[in-house]
Amino acid sequence: CALHKKDGAQCETCTSYEPVSLRILIIKLDSMGDVLRTTSVLPALREVHPACYITWITRREAVELIAHNPGLDELLVLESGALSQLLVRKFDLVLGLDMSRDSGALCALARAADKRGFSIDAAGALFPLNESAKEWFYMGLNDRLKKENCKSYQQILLELCGLPAAHLHPPQYYITEEENRCGRDLVVNLGLDPSRPVIGVNTGSGSRWKMKSLPFDGLKSLIEKLATTFQVLLLGGPEEVDKNARLSRLTGVPDSGCSHSLREFAGIVNQCRLVITG
C-alpha cells in the first residue's frame, strides 16, 4: 500500500497485506442531492464487507460531493473514460442506484454475477433487478405509493442494496481543513463571531423546485426575528444573487455570497450551527 511504500517497505515482505474480498461497483449519476444521500451506503458496505474494494461511477458535476470520502477506493467519471473501463473489468457486486436509462445501461454493461437496483433491457426499458428495488421502482410510477411511504431514503437504499437495516448511516461528506478555514475566515470577515452560534438561512431551492423556496416576505420576517437573538447568515447560489442582496439590505444580515464553488460553499455551511432551508 502507499502508506508502507512511503516507509520503505517492500511489497514482497509487507506484513499489512489485506486481500480484496469483494469488488463492488456503485452506479449513481443523477441529481446531486441524491448522489450525496447515496454516500450513506458506504459505511454500511464497509461494515458488512470489511475487505471490499468500492468503485463509484458518477457524472463530472457530482465529483466534488464524493471527493475525500475515505469509504471510497476509486471514483470513475462518466465523461472521462468510465465506459471503456466497464467493458474490460469484472466486479462481484454491482449496485445500479439510479432509475434512469443512462445508469441502467451502465448496469447492464457491467460484468458481475450479482446485480441489484435497476437496469435496462434490449428494448431500452428500465426494470428492477431485485425484489427490494421493486418498491422504489413502483413509488416512482405511483404518487399514492410515494405519499404512503414512511421509510427514509437511507432505509430504502439499504434494502435496495441488500444490507441489514441495523447499518443505517447519515450521508457522508468530508470537508478539508483548508475548506473549513476558508469558511471560518469568510464568517469573520463578515463581522460574525464563529465562537457563537451562527444560523444559516438558505433562500433558494433550485430552478427545478421553485415551490420549495420559502416566500420572500416570510424569509424577511423570519430573518428579522432570528437576528434579534442570533447571528444569521444568508446562503444561496447564482439564482439567489438579487434576492439575497435585497434581504441583506432590508434586514442588515450579512450575505455569504452566491458564487462559491460547491466545496467552498460546504466550508461556509460548516460554520453554521443550524441551517434553515426550503
Short mmCIF file of N, CA, C and O in Angstrom, two decimals, residues 187-277:
data_model
loop_
_atom_site.label_atom_id
_atom_site.label_comp_id
_atom_site.label_asym_id
_atom_site.label_seq_id
_atom_site.Cartn_x
_atom_site.Cartn_y
_atom_site.Cartn_z
N VAL A 187 -16.68 34.06 7.46
CA VAL A 187 -17.62 34.43 8.52
C VAL A 187 -17.05 35.58 9.36
O VAL A 187 -17.75 36.54 9.71
N VAL A 188 -15.76 35.48 9.69
CA VAL A 188 -15.11 36.53 10.48
C VAL A 188 -15.09 37.85 9.72
O VAL A 188 -15.37 38.92 10.28
N ASN A 189 -14.76 37.78 8.43
CA ASN A 189 -14.70 38.99 7.61
C ASN A 189 -16.05 39.66 7.45
O ASN A 189 -16.13 40.86 7.18
N LEU A 190 -17.12 38.89 7.63
CA LEU A 190 -18.47 39.45 7.56
C LEU A 190 -18.93 40.03 8.89
O LEU A 190 -20.05 40.52 9.01
N GLY A 191 -18.04 39.96 9.89
CA GLY A 191 -18.36 40.55 11.19
C GLY A 191 -19.03 39.61 12.17
O GLY A 191 -19.52 40.06 13.21
N LEU A 192 -19.06 38.31 11.88
CA LEU A 192 -19.68 37.34 12.78
C LEU A 192 -18.62 36.70 13.67
O LEU A 192 -17.44 36.62 13.31
N ASP A 193 -19.04 36.25 14.82
CA ASP A 193 -18.15 35.59 15.78
C ASP A 193 -18.35 34.08 15.68
O ASP A 193 -19.37 33.56 16.11
N PRO A 194 -17.39 33.34 15.13
CA PRO A 194 -17.56 31.89 14.94
C PRO A 194 -17.64 31.10 16.24
O PRO A 194 -18.03 29.93 16.23
N SER A 195 -17.29 31.73 17.35
CA SER A 195 -17.39 31.02 18.64
C SER A 195 -18.82 31.03 19.17
O SER A 195 -19.14 30.30 20.11
N ARG A 196 -19.68 31.85 18.57
CA ARG A 196 -21.09 31.89 18.93
C ARG A 196 -21.92 31.25 17.82
O ARG A 196 -21.51 31.25 16.66
N PRO A 197 -23.09 30.70 18.15
CA PRO A 197 -23.90 30.03 17.13
C PRO A 197 -24.27 30.94 15.95
O PRO A 197 -24.66 32.10 16.15
N VAL A 198 -24.10 30.40 14.76
CA VAL A 198 -24.50 31.09 13.53
C VAL A 198 -25.62 30.27 12.88
O VAL A 198 -25.51 29.06 12.74
N ILE A 199 -26.71 30.94 12.52
CA ILE A 199 -27.82 30.29 11.82
C ILE A 199 -27.76 30.67 10.35
O ILE A 199 -27.80 31.86 10.00
N GLY A 200 -27.63 29.69 9.49
CA GLY A 200 -27.62 29.94 8.05
C GLY A 200 -29.04 29.82 7.49
O GLY A 200 -29.76 28.89 7.84
N VAL A 201 -29.43 30.77 6.65
CA VAL A 201 -30.75 30.71 6.01
C VAL A 201 -30.53 30.57 4.50
O VAL A 201 -30.03 31.50 3.85
N ASN A 202 -30.83 29.39 3.98
CA ASN A 202 -30.70 29.14 2.55
C ASN A 202 -31.98 29.61 1.87
O ASN A 202 -33.06 29.06 2.10
N THR A 203 -31.87 30.61 1.02
CA THR A 203 -33.06 31.29 0.50
C THR A 203 -33.60 30.70 -0.80
O THR A 203 -34.68 31.09 -1.25
N GLY A 204 -32.89 29.77 -1.42
CA GLY A 204 -33.33 29.22 -2.70
C GLY A 204 -33.71 27.75 -2.60
O GLY A 204 -33.71 27.15 -1.52
N SER A 205 -34.02 27.18 -3.76
CA SER A 205 -34.36 25.76 -3.81
C SER A 205 -34.00 25.12 -5.14
O SER A 205 -34.28 23.96 -5.36
N GLY A 206 -33.39 25.89 -6.03
CA GLY A 206 -33.07 25.36 -7.35
C GLY A 206 -34.22 25.59 -8.31
O GLY A 206 -35.39 25.59 -7.92
N SER A 207 -33.90 25.76 -9.57
CA SER A 207 -34.93 26.08 -10.58
C SER A 207 -35.94 24.95 -10.76
O SER A 207 -37.07 25.19 -11.16
N ARG A 208 -35.54 23.73 -10.44
CA ARG A 208 -36.44 22.59 -10.64
C ARG A 208 -37.54 22.54 -9.58
O ARG A 208 -38.61 22.00 -9.81
N TRP A 209 -37.27 23.12 -8.40
CA TRP A 209 -38.22 23.00 -7.28
C TRP A 209 -38.62 24.38 -6.76
O TRP A 209 -38.45 24.70 -5.60
N LYS A 210 -39.16 25.22 -7.63
CA LYS A 210 -39.48 26.59 -7.25
C LYS A 210 -40.45 26.68 -6.08
O LYS A 210 -40.38 27.59 -5.27
N MET A 211 -41.38 25.74 -5.96
CA MET A 211 -42.39 25.79 -4.89
C MET A 211 -41.80 25.42 -3.53
O MET A 211 -42.45 25.59 -2.51
N LYS A 212 -40.56 24.90 -3.51
CA LYS A 212 -39.92 24.58 -2.24
C LYS A 212 -39.18 25.77 -1.65
O LYS A 212 -38.73 25.72 -0.51
N SER A 213 -39.04 26.82 -2.43
CA SER A 213 -38.35 28.01 -1.95
C SER A 213 -39.26 28.79 -1.00
O SER A 213 -40.44 29.00 -1.28
N LEU A 214 -38.73 29.22 0.13
CA LEU A 214 -39.52 30.00 1.09
C LEU A 214 -39.88 31.34 0.47
O LEU A 214 -39.05 31.98 -0.18
N PRO A 215 -41.12 31.83 0.66
CA PRO A 215 -41.53 33.11 0.07
C PRO A 215 -40.74 34.28 0.64
O PRO A 215 -40.32 34.25 1.81
N PHE A 216 -40.54 35.31 -0.17
CA PHE A 216 -39.67 36.43 0.21
C PHE A 216 -40.11 37.08 1.51
O PHE A 216 -39.30 37.30 2.41
N ASP A 217 -41.41 37.43 1.63
CA ASP A 217 -41.88 38.12 2.84
C ASP A 217 -41.70 37.25 4.07
O ASP A 217 -41.37 37.75 5.16
N GLY A 218 -41.92 35.95 3.91
CA GLY A 218 -41.72 35.03 5.03
C GLY A 218 -40.26 34.95 5.42
O GLY A 218 -39.93 34.91 6.62
N LEU A 219 -39.38 34.93 4.44
CA LEU A 219 -37.95 34.93 4.73
C LEU A 219 -37.53 36.19 5.48
O LEU A 219 -36.80 36.13 6.47
N LYS A 220 -38.00 37.33 5.00
CA LYS A 220 -37.64 38.61 5.63
C LYS A 220 -38.10 38.63 7.08
O LYS A 220 -37.35 39.01 7.99
N SER A 221 -39.35 38.20 7.33
CA SER A 221 -39.89 38.19 8.69
C SER A 221 -39.10 37.22 9.59
O SER A 221 -38.76 37.55 10.73
N LEU A 222 -38.80 36.03 9.07
CA LEU A 222 -38.05 35.04 9.83
C LEU A 222 -36.66 35.55 10.19
O LEU A 222 -36.22 35.45 11.34
N ILE A 223 -35.97 36.12 9.20
CA ILE A 223 -34.60 36.62 9.42
C ILE A 223 -34.59 37.73 10.46
O ILE A 223 -33.73 37.78 11.34
N GLU A 224 -35.56 38.64 10.37
CA GLU A 224 -35.62 39.75 11.34
C GLU A 224 -35.83 39.23 12.76
O GLU A 224 -35.20 39.72 13.71
N LYS A 225 -36.68 38.22 12.93
CA LYS A 225 -36.93 37.65 14.26
C LYS A 225 -35.69 36.92 14.78
O LYS A 225 -35.31 37.06 15.95
N LEU A 226 -35.06 36.14 13.93
CA LEU A 226 -33.86 35.40 14.34
C LEU A 226 -32.73 36.36 14.73
O LEU A 226 -31.99 36.11 15.68
N ALA A 227 -32.59 37.43 13.95
CA ALA A 227 -31.47 38.35 14.14
C ALA A 227 -31.54 39.12 15.46
O ALA A 227 -30.54 39.70 15.89
N THR A 228 -32.70 39.13 16.11
CA THR A 228 -32.80 39.81 17.42
C THR A 228 -32.06 39.03 18.50
O THR A 228 -31.71 39.58 19.54
N THR A 229 -31.82 37.73 18.28
CA THR A 229 -31.18 36.88 19.29
C THR A 229 -29.92 36.20 18.77
O THR A 229 -28.96 35.99 19.53
N PHE A 230 -29.90 35.86 17.48
CA PHE A 230 -28.81 35.05 16.95
C PHE A 230 -28.04 35.77 15.85
O PHE A 230 -28.50 36.77 15.31
N GLN A 231 -26.87 35.20 15.54
CA GLN A 231 -26.13 35.62 14.36
C GLN A 231 -26.72 34.87 13.16
O GLN A 231 -26.86 33.65 13.19
N VAL A 232 -27.06 35.60 12.11
CA VAL A 232 -27.71 35.00 10.94
C VAL A 232 -26.87 35.26 9.71
O VAL A 232 -26.29 36.34 9.54
N LEU A 233 -26.80 34.27 8.83
CA LEU A 233 -26.02 34.37 7.60
C LEU A 233 -26.86 33.89 6.43
O LEU A 233 -27.47 32.82 6.49
N LEU A 234 -26.92 34.69 5.36
CA LEU A 234 -27.68 34.31 4.17
C LEU A 234 -26.84 33.37 3.30
O LEU A 234 -25.66 33.61 3.05
N LEU A 235 -27.48 32.30 2.83
CA LEU A 235 -26.83 31.32 1.97
C LEU A 235 -27.59 31.23 0.65
O LEU A 235 -28.82 31.35 0.63
N GLY A 236 -26.88 30.98 -0.44
CA GLY A 236 -27.56 30.83 -1.72
C GLY A 236 -26.57 30.60 -2.84
O GLY A 236 -25.36 30.63 -2.66
N GLY A 237 -27.12 30.34 -4.03
CA GLY A 237 -26.32 30.13 -5.22
C GLY A 237 -26.58 31.21 -6.24
O GLY A 237 -27.19 32.25 -5.93
N PRO A 238 -26.14 31.00 -7.49
CA PRO A 238 -26.27 32.03 -8.53
C PRO A 238 -27.69 32.55 -8.74
O PRO A 238 -27.88 33.72 -9.10
N GLU A 239 -28.70 31.72 -8.50
CA GLU A 239 -30.08 32.15 -8.71
C GLU A 239 -30.59 33.06 -7.59
O GLU A 239 -31.66 33.65 -7.72
N GLU A 240 -29.84 33.14 -6.49
CA GLU A 240 -30.28 33.93 -5.33
C GLU A 240 -29.53 35.26 -5.18
O GLU A 240 -29.63 35.92 -4.15
N VAL A 241 -28.75 35.65 -6.18
CA VAL A 241 -27.94 36.87 -6.07
C VAL A 241 -28.79 38.08 -5.72
O VAL A 241 -28.54 38.79 -4.73
N ASP A 242 -29.82 38.35 -6.52
CA ASP A 242 -30.65 39.54 -6.30
C ASP A 242 -31.47 39.40 -5.01
O ASP A 242 -31.60 40.37 -4.25
N LYS A 243 -32.02 38.23 -4.77
CA LYS A 243 -32.84 38.00 -3.58
C LYS A 243 -32.03 38.23 -2.31
O LYS A 243 -32.47 38.93 -1.39
N ASN A 244 -30.83 37.65 -2.26
CA ASN A 244 -30.02 37.79 -1.05
C ASN A 244 -29.50 39.21 -0.85
O ASN A 244 -29.40 39.68 0.28
N ALA A 245 -29.18 39.89 -1.95
CA ALA A 245 -28.73 41.28 -1.84
C ALA A 245 -29.84 42.14 -1.26
O ALA A 245 -29.61 43.00 -0.40
N ARG A 246 -31.07 41.91 -1.70
CA ARG A 246 -32.22 42.68 -1.20
C ARG A 246 -32.51 42.35 0.26
O ARG A 246 -32.76 43.24 1.07
N LEU A 247 -32.47 41.05 0.61
CA LEU A 247 -32.71 40.65 2.00
C LEU A 247 -31.65 41.23 2.93
O LEU A 247 -31.96 41.67 4.04
N SER A 248 -30.42 41.22 2.48
CA SER A 248 -29.33 41.76 3.30
C SER A 248 -29.52 43.26 3.52
O SER A 248 -29.32 43.77 4.63
N ARG A 249 -29.94 43.95 2.47
CA ARG A 249 -30.14 45.40 2.55
C ARG A 249 -31.31 45.73 3.49
O ARG A 249 -31.24 46.68 4.28
N LEU A 250 -32.37 44.93 3.47
CA LEU A 250 -33.56 45.20 4.28
C LEU A 250 -33.42 44.78 5.74
O LEU A 250 -34.04 45.37 6.61
N THR A 251 -32.62 43.73 5.98
CA THR A 251 -32.53 43.18 7.34
C THR A 251 -31.21 43.48 8.04
O THR A 251 -31.10 43.34 9.26
N GLY A 252 -30.19 43.87 7.29
CA GLY A 252 -28.88 44.10 7.87
C GLY A 252 -28.10 42.83 8.13
O GLY A 252 -27.00 42.87 8.69
N VAL A 253 -28.63 41.69 7.71
CA VAL A 253 -27.96 40.41 7.90
C VAL A 253 -26.96 40.20 6.76
O VAL A 253 -27.28 40.46 5.60
N PRO A 254 -25.74 39.74 7.07
CA PRO A 254 -24.72 39.58 6.01
C PRO A 254 -25.06 38.47 5.02
O PRO A 254 -25.66 37.46 5.37
N ASP A 255 -24.64 38.71 3.77
CA ASP A 255 -24.82 37.74 2.69
C ASP A 255 -23.48 37.04 2.48
O ASP A 255 -22.45 37.68 2.29
N SER A 256 -23.48 35.71 2.51
CA SER A 256 -22.22 34.96 2.38
C SER A 256 -21.70 34.94 0.95
O SER A 256 -20.56 34.53 0.70
N GLY A 257 -22.52 35.39 -0.02
CA GLY A 257 -22.12 35.37 -1.42
C GLY A 257 -22.77 34.20 -2.14
O GLY A 257 -23.09 33.18 -1.54
N CYS A 258 -22.94 34.34 -3.45
CA CYS A 258 -23.66 33.34 -4.23
C CYS A 258 -22.85 32.77 -5.38
O CYS A 258 -23.41 32.16 -6.30
N SER A 259 -21.53 32.94 -5.36
CA SER A 259 -20.71 32.47 -6.47
C SER A 259 -19.62 31.49 -6.03
O SER A 259 -18.64 31.30 -6.73
N HIS A 260 -19.81 30.88 -4.86
CA HIS A 260 -18.79 29.95 -4.36
C HIS A 260 -18.88 28.61 -5.09
O HIS A 260 -19.93 28.21 -5.57
N SER A 261 -17.74 27.92 -5.13
CA SER A 261 -17.76 26.54 -5.65
C SER A 261 -18.50 25.67 -4.64
O SER A 261 -18.75 26.08 -3.50
N LEU A 262 -18.81 24.46 -5.05
CA LEU A 262 -19.56 23.57 -4.18
C LEU A 262 -18.82 23.33 -2.86
O LEU A 262 -19.40 23.40 -1.78
N ARG A 263 -17.52 23.07 -2.93
CA ARG A 263 -16.77 22.77 -1.72
C ARG A 263 -16.49 24.02 -0.89
O ARG A 263 -16.40 23.96 0.33
N GLU A 264 -16.35 25.18 -1.53
CA GLU A 264 -16.25 26.43 -0.78
C GLU A 264 -17.54 26.67 0.00
O GLU A 264 -17.51 27.10 1.16
N PHE A 265 -18.67 26.40 -0.67
CA PHE A 265 -19.97 26.56 -0.01
C PHE A 265 -20.08 25.64 1.20
O PHE A 265 -20.59 26.03 2.25
N ALA A 266 -19.58 24.42 1.07
CA ALA A 266 -19.61 23.47 2.19
C ALA A 266 -18.80 24.01 3.37
O ALA A 266 -19.17 23.83 4.53
N GLY A 267 -17.68 24.68 3.08
CA GLY A 267 -16.88 25.27 4.15
C GLY A 267 -17.62 26.36 4.89
O GLY A 267 -17.44 26.53 6.10
N ILE A 268 -18.49 27.09 4.18
CA ILE A 268 -19.30 28.13 4.81
C ILE A 268 -20.41 27.50 5.63
O ILE A 268 -20.64 27.88 6.78
N VAL A 269 -21.11 26.54 5.04
CA VAL A 269 -22.20 25.85 5.76
C VAL A 269 -21.67 25.21 7.04
O VAL A 269 -22.36 25.17 8.06
N ASN A 270 -20.42 24.75 7.00
CA ASN A 270 -19.83 24.09 8.17
C ASN A 270 -19.66 25.04 9.36
O ASN A 270 -19.45 24.59 10.48
N GLN A 271 -19.76 26.34 9.12
CA GLN A 271 -19.64 27.32 10.21
C GLN A 271 -20.98 27.54 10.91
O GLN A 271 -21.04 28.20 11.95
N CYS A 272 -22.05 27.00 10.34
CA CYS A 272 -23.39 27.22 10.89
C CYS A 272 -23.77 26.12 11.88
O CYS A 272 -23.57 24.94 11.61
N ARG A 273 -24.33 26.52 13.01
CA ARG A 273 -24.83 25.56 13.98
C ARG A 273 -26.16 24.96 13.48
O ARG A 273 -26.49 23.83 13.78
N LEU A 274 -26.90 25.76 12.73
CA LEU A 274 -28.21 25.36 12.22
C LEU A 274 -28.40 25.98 10.84
O LEU A 274 -27.98 27.12 10.62
N VAL A 275 -29.00 25.23 9.93
CA VAL A 275 -29.33 25.76 8.61
C VAL A 275 -30.83 25.61 8.38
O VAL A 275 -31.39 24.53 8.58
N ILE A 276 -31.48 26.68 7.98
CA ILE A 276 -32.90 26.66 7.65
C ILE A 276 -33.01 26.75 6.13
O ILE A 276 -32.43 27.63 5.50
N THR A 277 -33.73 25.80 5.54
CA THR A 277 -33.83 25.74 4.09
C THR A 277 -35.18 25.22 3.64
O THR A 277 -35.83 24.47 4.38
#
